[in-house]
Coordinates of C-alpha atoms (C1' of nucleotides) in Angstrom, one line a residue:
Chain A
M1 CA 0.0 0.0 0.0
S2 CA 1.5 3.2 -1.0
R3 CA 0.9 6.4 0.8
A4 CA 1.2 10.0 -0.4
L5 CA 4.4 11.4 0.9
S6 CA 4.6 14.8 2.3
E7 CA 7.0 17.4 1.0
Q8 CA 9.3 16.8 3.9
E9 CA 9.3 13.1 3.6
I10 CA 10.2 13.4 -0.1
V11 CA 13.1 15.6 0.8
R12 CA 14.3 13.1 3.4
R13 CA 14.1 10.2 0.9
E14 CA 16.1 12.3 -1.6
N15 CA 18.6 13.0 1.1
L16 CA 18.8 9.3 1.8
K17 CA 19.6 8.6 -1.9
K18 CA 22.3 11.3 -2.0
I19 CA 23.9 9.9 1.1
R20 CA 24.1 6.5 -0.6
E21 CA 25.5 8.2 -3.7
M22 CA 28.3 9.7 -1.5
G23 CA 29.2 6.1 -0.7
I24 CA 27.9 6.4 2.9
D25 CA 25.7 3.6 4.3
P26 CA 22.8 5.3 6.0
F27 CA 22.0 2.2 8.0
P28 CA 25.5 0.8 8.9
A29 CA 25.7 -2.6 10.5
E30 CA 28.9 -2.1 12.6
P31 CA 28.4 -1.2 16.2
F32 CA 29.3 2.3 17.4
E33 CA 30.9 2.0 20.8
V34 CA 30.0 4.7 23.2
N35 CA 31.9 5.7 26.3
A36 CA 29.8 8.5 27.7
H37 CA 26.3 9.8 28.0
A38 CA 24.8 13.3 27.9
R39 CA 23.6 13.6 31.5
E40 CA 26.8 12.2 33.0
I41 CA 28.9 14.6 31.0
K42 CA 26.8 17.6 32.1
E43 CA 26.9 16.5 35.7
N44 CA 30.6 15.7 35.9
Y45 CA 32.5 17.8 33.4
S46 CA 34.8 20.4 35.0
E47 CA 36.8 23.0 33.2
E48 CA 39.7 22.6 35.6
K49 CA 39.9 18.8 35.5
K50 CA 39.7 18.8 31.7
N51 CA 37.9 15.4 31.9
Y52 CA 36.0 13.9 29.0
Q53 CA 38.6 14.8 26.5
E54 CA 38.0 11.7 24.4
V55 CA 34.3 11.0 24.3
R56 CA 32.2 8.9 22.0
L57 CA 28.4 9.2 22.2
S58 CA 25.5 8.5 20.0
G59 CA 21.9 9.6 19.8
R60 CA 19.3 11.5 17.9
L61 CA 20.0 14.8 16.3
M62 CA 17.4 17.1 17.7
M63 CA 18.4 20.6 16.5
K64 CA 20.8 22.2 14.1
R65 CA 21.9 25.8 14.3
I66 CA 24.1 26.4 11.3
M67 CA 26.3 29.5 11.1
G68 CA 28.3 29.1 8.0
K69 CA 31.5 27.2 8.6
A70 CA 30.5 26.2 12.1
S71 CA 27.4 24.9 13.7
F72 CA 25.8 24.0 17.0
A73 CA 23.5 21.0 17.2
E74 CA 21.8 19.0 19.9
L75 CA 22.2 15.4 20.5
Q76 CA 19.7 13.4 22.6
D77 CA 20.7 10.1 24.0
A78 CA 18.9 7.9 26.5
S79 CA 20.0 10.1 29.3
G80 CA 19.2 13.5 27.9
K81 CA 20.4 16.2 25.6
I82 CA 23.8 17.7 25.1
Q83 CA 25.0 20.4 22.7
L84 CA 27.4 19.6 19.9
Y85 CA 29.8 22.1 18.3
V86 CA 30.6 21.1 14.7
A87 CA 33.2 23.1 12.8
R88 CA 33.9 22.5 9.1
D89 CA 37.7 22.4 9.3
E90 CA 37.6 20.1 12.4
I91 CA 35.5 17.3 10.8
C92 CA 37.0 17.9 7.4
P93 CA 40.7 18.5 8.0
G94 CA 41.6 17.9 4.3
E95 CA 40.7 19.5 1.0
D96 CA 37.4 17.7 0.8
K97 CA 34.8 19.6 2.8
S98 CA 31.8 17.6 1.7
L99 CA 31.3 15.8 5.0
Y100 CA 30.5 19.2 6.5
N101 CA 29.1 21.1 3.6
V102 CA 27.0 18.4 2.2
L103 CA 26.4 15.6 4.7
F104 CA 26.1 17.6 7.9
K105 CA 24.6 20.8 6.6
K106 CA 22.3 19.5 3.9
L107 CA 21.6 15.8 4.2
L108 CA 21.4 15.2 8.0
D109 CA 17.9 15.9 9.2
I110 CA 16.5 16.3 12.7
G111 CA 15.7 12.9 14.0
D112 CA 18.7 11.2 12.4
I113 CA 20.7 9.0 14.7
I114 CA 24.4 9.8 14.7
G115 CA 27.6 8.9 16.5
V116 CA 30.1 11.5 17.4
E117 CA 33.7 11.6 18.7
G118 CA 35.4 14.6 20.3
F119 CA 36.2 16.5 23.5
V120 CA 34.0 18.3 26.0
F121 CA 34.4 22.1 26.5
T122 CA 32.4 25.0 27.8
T123 CA 31.2 27.6 25.3
K124 CA 31.5 31.3 26.1
T125 CA 27.9 31.3 27.1
G126 CA 28.7 28.6 29.6
E127 CA 27.1 25.6 27.9
I128 CA 28.8 22.3 28.3
T129 CA 29.3 21.1 24.7
V130 CA 31.0 18.3 22.8
H131 CA 33.5 19.6 20.2
V132 CA 33.0 17.1 17.5
K133 CA 36.1 15.8 15.6
K134 CA 34.4 12.9 13.9
L135 CA 30.8 12.3 13.0
K136 CA 29.0 9.2 11.7
L137 CA 25.5 8.6 10.5
L138 CA 24.1 5.6 12.3
S139 CA 20.5 5.6 11.1
K140 CA 18.5 7.9 8.8
S141 CA 15.1 9.2 9.8
L142 CA 12.5 9.4 7.0
R143 CA 9.7 11.2 8.9
P144 CA 9.9 14.7 10.4
L145 CA 9.7 14.8 14.1
P146 CA 7.6 17.4 15.9
I147 CA 9.8 20.2 16.8
V148 CA 9.5 21.1 20.5
K149 CA 11.4 24.1 21.7
E150 CA 12.0 25.3 25.2
K151 CA 13.2 28.4 26.9
D152 CA 13.4 29.3 30.6
G153 CA 11.4 26.2 31.3
K154 CA 8.6 27.2 29.0
V155 CA 7.8 24.7 26.2
F156 CA 6.8 25.9 22.8
D157 CA 4.8 23.9 20.2
A158 CA 4.7 20.8 22.5
F159 CA 3.5 17.6 20.9
T160 CA 0.2 17.3 22.8
D161 CA -2.5 15.7 20.8
P162 CA -3.4 12.6 23.0
Q163 CA -4.4 10.5 20.0
Q164 CA -1.1 10.9 18.3
R165 CA 0.9 10.7 21.5
Y166 CA -0.7 7.3 22.4
R167 CA -0.7 5.9 18.9
M168 CA 2.9 6.9 18.3
R169 CA 4.3 6.6 21.8
Y170 CA 7.8 6.4 20.3
V171 CA 7.4 10.0 19.1
D172 CA 5.9 11.1 22.4
L173 CA 8.9 9.5 24.2
T174 CA 11.3 11.1 21.9
V175 CA 10.1 14.7 22.2
N176 CA 8.4 14.8 25.6
P177 CA 11.0 14.2 28.3
H178 CA 8.5 14.2 31.2
V179 CA 6.7 11.2 29.6
R180 CA 9.9 9.2 29.6
E181 CA 10.3 10.2 33.2
N182 CA 7.0 8.6 34.3
F183 CA 7.8 5.3 32.7
I184 CA 11.2 5.2 34.3
R185 CA 9.5 5.8 37.6
R186 CA 7.1 3.0 36.9
S187 CA 10.0 0.6 36.4
Q188 CA 11.7 1.8 39.6
I189 CA 8.4 1.4 41.6
M190 CA 8.1 -2.2 40.4
Q191 CA 11.7 -2.9 41.0
A192 CA 11.5 -1.5 44.6
M193 CA 8.4 -3.6 45.3
R194 CA 10.1 -6.8 44.0
E195 CA 13.2 -6.0 46.0
F196 CA 11.1 -5.5 49.1
L197 CA 9.3 -8.8 48.6
L198 CA 12.4 -10.8 47.7
N199 CA 14.2 -9.4 50.7
K200 CA 11.4 -10.9 52.8
G201 CA 12.1 -14.2 51.3
Y202 CA 8.9 -14.5 49.3
L203 CA 8.9 -16.6 46.1
E204 CA 8.1 -14.9 42.8
V205 CA 6.0 -17.3 40.6
E206 CA 4.1 -17.3 37.4
T207 CA 0.6 -18.8 36.9
P208 CA -1.7 -19.3 33.9
I209 CA -3.1 -16.4 32.0
L210 CA -5.3 -18.7 29.9
Q211 CA -7.8 -20.1 32.4
P212 CA -10.6 -22.6 31.7
I213 CA -12.6 -21.0 34.6
Y214 CA -11.9 -17.4 35.5
G215 CA -12.0 -16.4 39.1
G216 CA -10.5 -14.5 42.0
A217 CA -12.4 -11.3 41.2
A218 CA -15.7 -10.0 40.0
A219 CA -15.5 -8.9 36.4
R220 CA -16.5 -9.8 32.8
P221 CA -13.7 -11.7 31.1
F222 CA -12.3 -11.9 27.6
K223 CA -13.0 -15.2 26.0
T224 CA -10.9 -17.1 23.6
H225 CA -10.6 -20.6 22.1
H226 CA -7.9 -23.2 21.9
H227 CA -8.0 -25.1 18.6
T228 CA -6.2 -28.3 19.6
L229 CA -8.2 -28.8 22.8
D230 CA -11.3 -27.3 21.2
Q231 CA -11.9 -25.6 24.4
T232 CA -13.0 -22.2 25.6
F233 CA -10.4 -20.3 27.7
Y234 CA -10.7 -17.0 29.5
L235 CA -7.9 -14.4 29.9
R236 CA -7.4 -14.2 33.7
I237 CA -9.2 -11.5 35.6
A238 CA -7.1 -12.4 38.6
N239 CA -4.6 -15.0 39.6
E240 CA -5.8 -15.4 43.2
L241 CA -7.1 -19.0 43.0
Y242 CA -3.9 -20.2 41.4
L243 CA -1.7 -18.6 44.0
K244 CA -3.8 -20.2 46.8
R245 CA -3.3 -23.6 45.1
L246 CA 0.4 -23.0 45.6
L247 CA -0.2 -22.4 49.3
V248 CA -2.0 -25.8 49.4
G249 CA 1.1 -27.2 47.6
G250 CA 3.3 -26.1 50.5
F251 CA 4.9 -22.8 49.5
D252 CA 4.3 -20.5 52.4
S253 CA 4.7 -17.2 50.5
V254 CA 4.2 -16.5 46.8
F255 CA 3.8 -13.4 44.8
E256 CA 3.3 -12.6 41.1
F257 CA 3.3 -9.4 39.1
A258 CA 0.3 -10.3 36.9
K259 CA -1.2 -8.8 33.8
D260 CA -5.0 -9.2 34.3
F261 CA -7.7 -8.6 31.7
R262 CA -11.2 -7.3 32.3
N263 CA -13.7 -6.8 29.6
E264 CA -15.3 -3.7 30.9
G265 CA -15.5 0.0 30.4
M266 CA -12.5 2.1 29.8
D267 CA -11.8 5.5 31.5
R268 CA -8.9 7.3 33.0
F269 CA -8.7 4.7 35.8
H270 CA -9.4 1.5 33.8
N271 CA -7.6 -0.2 30.9
P272 CA -8.8 -3.6 29.6
E273 CA -5.4 -5.0 30.5
F274 CA -3.7 -3.9 33.7
T275 CA -1.1 -5.0 36.2
Q276 CA -1.6 -6.2 39.7
M277 CA 0.8 -7.6 42.2
E278 CA -0.7 -10.4 44.3
L279 CA 0.9 -11.8 47.4
Y280 CA -0.1 -14.6 49.7
V281 CA 1.6 -15.4 53.0
A282 CA 0.7 -18.4 55.0
Y283 CA 0.1 -18.3 58.8
T284 CA -0.7 -14.6 58.8
D285 CA -4.0 -12.6 58.8
Y286 CA -5.3 -9.3 57.4
I287 CA -4.0 -7.3 60.4
W288 CA -0.5 -8.6 59.7
M289 CA -1.0 -7.7 56.1
M290 CA -1.9 -4.1 56.9
H291 CA 1.4 -3.7 58.6
L292 CA 3.2 -5.2 55.6
V293 CA 1.4 -2.9 53.2
E294 CA 2.4 0.1 55.3
E295 CA 6.0 -1.0 55.4
M296 CA 6.1 -1.8 51.7
L297 CA 4.7 1.5 50.5
Q298 CA 7.0 3.4 52.8
Y299 CA 9.9 1.4 51.4
I300 CA 8.9 2.0 47.8
V301 CA 8.3 5.7 48.1
K302 CA 11.5 6.3 50.1
R303 CA 13.5 4.2 47.7
V304 CA 12.2 5.7 44.5
F305 CA 11.7 9.3 45.6
G306 CA 14.0 9.6 48.5
K307 CA 11.3 11.1 50.7
S308 CA 8.0 9.9 52.2
T309 CA 5.6 12.8 51.2
L310 CA 4.5 13.4 47.7
T311 CA 2.3 16.0 46.0
V312 CA -0.6 14.2 44.4
G313 CA -3.4 16.1 42.7
G314 CA -2.6 19.3 44.7
H315 CA -2.5 17.5 48.0
E316 CA 0.5 16.6 50.1
I317 CA 0.2 12.9 50.8
S318 CA 2.3 11.2 53.4
F319 CA 3.2 7.6 53.0
E320 CA 4.7 7.4 56.4
G321 CA 2.7 4.8 58.3
P322 CA 0.7 3.9 60.3
F323 CA -2.2 4.8 58.0
Q324 CA -5.7 5.7 59.3
R325 CA -8.0 2.8 59.8
Y326 CA -11.8 2.7 59.8
T327 CA -14.2 -0.2 59.5
M328 CA -16.5 0.1 56.6
Y329 CA -19.5 0.9 58.8
E330 CA -17.5 3.4 60.8
S331 CA -16.4 5.2 57.6
I332 CA -20.0 5.4 56.3
E333 CA -21.2 6.7 59.7
K334 CA -18.4 9.2 59.7
F335 CA -19.3 10.6 56.3
T336 CA -23.1 10.3 56.3
G337 CA -23.9 10.3 60.0
I338 CA -25.9 7.1 59.4
D339 CA -25.2 3.8 61.2
I340 CA -26.0 1.0 58.7
S341 CA -24.5 -1.8 60.7
E342 CA -27.8 -3.3 61.7
M343 CA -29.8 -2.7 58.5
D344 CA -31.2 -5.4 56.2
E345 CA -31.4 -5.2 52.4
K346 CA -34.7 -3.3 52.4
A347 CA -33.5 -0.7 54.9
L348 CA -30.3 -0.2 53.0
R349 CA -32.2 0.3 49.8
E350 CA -34.2 3.1 51.4
I351 CA -31.1 4.7 52.8
A352 CA -29.4 4.6 49.4
G353 CA -32.4 6.4 48.0
K354 CA -32.3 9.0 50.7
L355 CA -28.6 9.6 50.0
H356 CA -29.3 9.8 46.3
V357 CA -27.1 6.8 45.6
E358 CA -28.3 5.0 42.5
V359 CA -29.1 1.3 42.9
D360 CA -30.8 -1.4 40.9
P361 CA -32.8 -4.5 41.8
S362 CA -30.0 -7.0 41.1
M363 CA -28.0 -5.6 44.0
G364 CA -27.8 -7.6 47.1
K365 CA -27.0 -6.3 50.6
G366 CA -23.2 -6.2 50.1
K367 CA -23.4 -4.4 46.8
L368 CA -25.8 -1.8 48.2
I369 CA -23.3 -1.1 51.0
D370 CA -20.5 -0.9 48.5
E371 CA -22.5 1.6 46.4
I372 CA -23.0 3.9 49.4
F373 CA -19.4 3.6 50.3
G374 CA -18.2 4.2 46.8
E375 CA -20.4 7.3 46.5
K376 CA -20.2 8.9 49.9
V377 CA -16.9 7.8 51.4
E378 CA -14.2 6.6 49.0
P379 CA -13.8 9.8 46.9
Y380 CA -13.1 11.8 50.1
L381 CA -10.3 9.6 51.5
T382 CA -7.2 11.4 50.3
D383 CA -4.5 10.2 52.7
P384 CA -3.7 6.5 52.7
T385 CA -6.6 4.9 54.7
F386 CA -7.4 1.3 55.5
I387 CA -11.1 0.4 55.3
T388 CA -11.7 -2.9 57.1
D389 CA -14.4 -5.5 57.8
Y390 CA -16.5 -5.7 54.7
P391 CA -20.0 -7.3 54.4
I392 CA -19.7 -11.0 53.6
E393 CA -21.9 -10.8 50.5
M394 CA -19.3 -8.8 48.6
S395 CA -16.3 -10.9 49.5
P396 CA -16.8 -14.5 48.6
L397 CA -13.1 -15.4 49.0
A398 CA -12.5 -13.8 52.4
K399 CA -12.6 -15.5 55.8
K400 CA -15.5 -14.7 58.1
H401 CA -14.7 -12.1 60.7
R402 CA -13.5 -13.7 63.9
E403 CA -15.9 -11.6 66.0
K404 CA -18.4 -9.7 63.9
E405 CA -21.3 -11.5 62.5
G406 CA -22.0 -10.9 58.8
L407 CA -18.6 -9.4 58.1
V408 CA -15.3 -10.7 56.7
E409 CA -11.7 -10.0 57.5
R410 CA -10.9 -7.8 54.6
F411 CA -9.3 -4.4 54.0
E412 CA -8.9 -2.0 51.1
L413 CA -6.3 0.7 51.0
I414 CA -7.7 3.9 49.6
V415 CA -5.4 6.7 48.5
N416 CA -6.5 9.9 46.8
G417 CA -10.1 8.7 46.6
K418 CA -9.3 5.4 44.8
E419 CA -8.8 1.8 45.8
L420 CA -5.1 1.0 45.6
A421 CA -5.0 -2.4 47.4
N422 CA -7.3 -5.1 48.5
A423 CA -6.6 -7.9 51.0
F424 CA -8.2 -10.5 53.2
S425 CA -7.6 -13.2 55.7
E426 CA -8.1 -15.9 53.0
L427 CA -11.1 -18.2 53.3
N428 CA -9.7 -21.7 53.7
D429 CA -12.8 -23.6 54.8
P430 CA -13.8 -25.6 51.7
I431 CA -17.4 -26.1 52.8
D432 CA -17.9 -22.4 53.5
Q433 CA -16.1 -21.7 50.2
R434 CA -18.6 -23.9 48.3
Q435 CA -21.5 -22.1 49.9
R436 CA -20.1 -18.7 49.0
F437 CA -19.7 -19.7 45.4
E438 CA -23.2 -21.0 45.4
A439 CA -24.4 -17.6 46.7
Q440 CA -22.5 -16.0 43.8
L441 CA -24.4 -18.3 41.4
E442 CA -27.6 -16.9 42.9
L443 CA -26.4 -13.4 42.3
G444 CA -25.6 -14.4 38.7
K445 CA -29.1 -15.6 38.2
R446 CA -30.4 -12.2 39.5
G447 CA -28.5 -10.6 36.6
D448 CA -25.1 -9.7 38.2
E449 CA -22.8 -10.2 35.2
E450 CA -19.8 -10.2 37.4
A451 CA -20.8 -12.9 39.8
M452 CA -18.1 -15.6 40.2
M453 CA -18.0 -19.0 38.6
L454 CA -17.8 -22.1 40.8
D455 CA -14.3 -23.5 40.6
E456 CA -14.5 -27.2 41.5
D457 CA -10.8 -27.8 41.3
F458 CA -10.1 -24.9 43.6
I459 CA -12.5 -26.4 46.2
R460 CA -10.8 -29.7 45.8
A461 CA -7.5 -28.0 46.6
L462 CA -9.0 -26.4 49.7
E463 CA -10.3 -29.8 50.8
F464 CA -6.8 -31.1 50.9
G465 CA -6.1 -28.2 53.3
M466 CA -4.8 -24.7 52.9
P467 CA -2.9 -23.1 55.7
P468 CA -4.4 -19.9 57.2
A469 CA -3.1 -17.1 55.1
S470 CA -3.6 -13.5 54.2
G471 CA -3.5 -12.3 50.6
L472 CA -3.0 -8.9 48.9
G473 CA -3.7 -7.5 45.5
I474 CA -2.2 -4.1 44.7
G475 CA -2.8 -2.2 41.5
I476 CA 0.5 -1.3 39.9
D477 CA -1.0 1.1 37.4
R478 CA -2.9 2.9 40.1
L479 CA 0.1 3.0 42.4
T480 CA 2.2 4.4 39.6
M481 CA -0.5 7.0 38.8
I482 CA -0.5 8.1 42.4
L483 CA 3.2 8.2 42.8
T484 CA 3.8 10.1 39.5
N485 CA 0.8 12.4 40.0
S486 CA -0.7 11.2 36.7
K487 CA -4.3 12.0 35.9
S488 CA -4.9 9.1 33.6
I489 CA -3.9 5.5 33.4
Q490 CA -2.8 6.2 29.8
D491 CA 0.0 8.2 31.2
V492 CA 1.5 5.1 32.9
L493 CA 0.9 2.6 30.2
F494 CA 3.2 2.7 27.2
F495 CA 0.5 1.6 24.8
P496 CA -2.9 2.2 26.2
Q497 CA -5.7 0.3 24.5
M498 CA -7.3 2.2 21.6
R499 CA -9.4 1.5 18.6
P500 CA -7.3 0.5 15.6
E501 CA -6.6 3.5 13.3
K502 CA -8.3 1.6 10.5
P503 CA -9.7 -1.9 10.2
A504 CA -6.7 -4.1 10.0
E505 CA -6.5 -5.5 6.4
G506 CA -6.9 -9.2 6.2
A507 CA -7.7 -9.5 9.9
A508 CA -11.3 -10.4 9.4
G509 CA -10.6 -14.2 9.0
V510 CA -8.3 -14.2 12.0
E511 CA -10.9 -12.5 14.1
E512 CA -13.5 -15.0 13.3
E513 CA -11.3 -17.8 14.4
T514 CA -9.9 -16.5 17.6
Q515 CA -12.8 -14.5 19.0
A516 CA -15.9 -16.2 20.2
E517 CA -18.4 -14.1 22.1
Chain B
rG1 C1' -23.9 2.9 26.5
rA2 C1' -25.3 8.7 26.9
rG3 C1' -23.9 13.8 26.7
rU4 C1' -20.3 17.8 25.7
rC5 C1' -16.1 19.4 23.0
rA6 C1' -12.5 18.6 19.2
rG7 C1' -10.2 16.9 14.2
rU8 C1' -7.3 22.7 9.1
rA9 C1' 0.5 22.2 6.5
rG10 C1' 5.3 17.6 9.6
rC11 C1' 4.1 20.1 14.9
rU12 C1' 1.2 24.1 17.7
rC13 C1' -2.8 26.8 16.2
rA14 C1' -5.8 31.1 13.6
rG15 C1' -9.6 31.3 10.0
rC16 C1' -16.2 36.2 12.3
rU17 C1' -22.9 36.1 10.6
rG18 C1' -21.0 31.1 3.9
rG19 C1' -17.2 34.2 -1.0
rU20 C1' -12.7 29.1 -2.4
rA21 C1' -6.8 28.9 3.3
rG22 C1' -3.2 31.8 7.0
rA23 C1' 0.8 32.5 11.1
rG24 C1' 5.0 30.6 14.1
rC25 C1' 8.2 26.6 14.2
rA26 C1' 9.8 22.8 10.7
rA27 C1' 11.2 22.2 5.2
rC28 C1' 13.7 24.3 0.7
rG29 C1' 17.5 28.3 -1.5
rC30 C1' 21.2 32.0 -0.2
rC31 C1' 24.4 34.6 3.9
rC32 C1' 26.9 33.7 8.5
rU33 C1' 33.2 30.0 12.8
rU34 C1' 30.6 30.4 20.1
rU35 C1' 24.8 29.8 18.9
rU36 C1' 21.0 28.0 22.2
rA37 C1' 12.9 29.3 21.0
rA38 C1' 20.2 31.5 17.0
rG39 C1' 19.7 35.5 13.3
rG40 C1' 18.9 37.9 8.2
rC41 C1' 16.7 37.7 3.0
rG42 C1' 13.8 34.7 -0.2
rU43 C1' 10.6 30.1 -1.7
rG44 C1' 7.5 26.1 -1.6
rG45 C1' 4.0 23.1 1.1
rG46 C1' -3.2 21.5 2.2
rU47 C1' -8.2 15.0 0.5
rC48 C1' -9.6 21.7 5.8
rC49 C1' -11.3 13.6 9.3
rA50 C1' -14.8 10.8 5.6
rG51 C1' -19.5 10.7 3.0
rG52 C1' -24.0 13.0 1.9
rG53 C1' -27.2 17.5 1.9
rU54 C1' -28.5 23.0 1.7
rU55 C1' -26.6 26.9 -1.5
rC56 C1' -24.8 30.4 -7.4
rG57 C1' -20.9 29.3 -3.8
rA58 C1' -19.2 25.2 2.2
rA59 C1' -13.2 24.6 6.2
rU60 C1' -17.6 27.5 7.9
rC61 C1' -24.6 25.7 8.0
rC62 C1' -27.4 20.7 8.4
rC63 C1' -27.3 15.1 8.6
rU64 C1' -24.7 10.4 9.0
rG65 C1' -20.3 8.0 10.0
rC66 C1' -15.0 7.6 11.9
rU67 C1' -11.4 8.8 15.7
rG68 C1' -10.0 11.1 20.2
rA69 C1' -10.5 13.9 25.0
rC70 C1' -13.6 15.1 29.1
rU71 C1' -18.1 14.1 32.1
rC72 C1' -21.7 10.6 33.4
rA73 C1' -23.2 5.4 33.5
rC74 C1' -20.7 0.7 34.2
rC75 C1' -16.2 -1.1 36.8
rA76 C1' -15.7 -4.1 44.8

RNA sequence: GAGUCAGUAGCUCAGCUGGUAGAGCAACGCCCUUUUAAGGCGUGGGUCCAGGGUUCGAAUCCCUGCUGACUCACCA
């Protein structure tokens, strides 16, 4: 399929041709060895020490300022930008000046990837600069990059169109340094979490993404089909039930960074695929897990940001534990003045109406309480807050509360008005578990599309005996959003889900085969 | 799923109650050996998201569709 080329693309293709005609390979195969990076040079160069006198670095040409026989340019590598000084007679010591006059001045375009060799000095305006002695083209760029300029911290002509930024994230990352920064943070956050868990001696594991029965959460799944087995599979909505099987198998602590998939609405907090870290530790309970979560978040924030208070959405949020704790009933009473602890389904429905919380007939008691909480409490919890002791109806995998009738031993951690983590003392009584699943089936019949499936093998595992344990799920995307002060999940996912730009050609047949539904 | 807003040059955007498209940067040509949103002079570049309609005439008004953002609904 050919595409009409823009004026600038035509120029670049012509330049490419001319480069080849000069006998220069625009896409050379040999490696270009580098011994320095932009940021490191800018941080460590000193005029007195005269260090960095033989540097080799490579990156993208981001700016050319040509002044006749000498030029300044900007090179951007993975660490940042640095200015280059390119003088004609330096890179062309002999008679032939074409390397400067033709290749550098005319044929190299912004976006080209080059390698340079030279020494570092400071210009008379005080800018640390690489004085280039040798220059090599490493890869030609055939499309014009958006030109983003900056002065005194102000950015001009920023590349901002969300659609283009997400579809061409490579361009976004190239021209928007703060975008790059968020993703580096994400990686550091995950690394710190993994480090914390491994230091505790917990075992990192992997469990199936293709599951014959989906479970461990309440959500609509993606459905697919395996040809050889001629069998329906679901992309996991959670890995909880598999990790618990591993506790049955004798591991006493397991965790997994899991991509989960939920076939539901998309907004700035939800992407169809997202990442959760789930952790199960035997012989502990949810109280113990609250301490662990406090300790872990403190560790991560300290490790990644070097401090324990961050500005999130205009608020200062401290991750220094211990966090505030309320039971679910307490929190509702605190924010609405109404004590719902003794109410039945009918009374709750009336209260919901009074509070202008929308409900529908398929909702059971647990869901009604959750609606009230979600509407009247959750959005107002800014600092990290544990909400504990949830109604049994909405927590089919959690252990019954040791003292309080009708509740389970469960907590959620709310930060900045959103759920960040969810945990319980895990239900390990197989008979109780079967009854809970059966109650879910009932809800399913009432029209709750997210009611859980009955997983016979999971029950069988519990019947062999699972040690008492607590389990935790923590949303990595949400955590990254909070810690990087990002307004949308799209800012912390490299490639957020979007509609295809145009219907993929030839994809129709494939679609038919792989996608049931 | 509903509502609101948006889609114009490579990028960021102007374009009034309808008269046939503009700026800055980028590109191209020339000048310039310490510039940094470099500068000076000059030049080119458009499926105005797509398809219909109204009209003598549509980037502009109307309808449909596509894509995106936001809000709401849904989502423990």
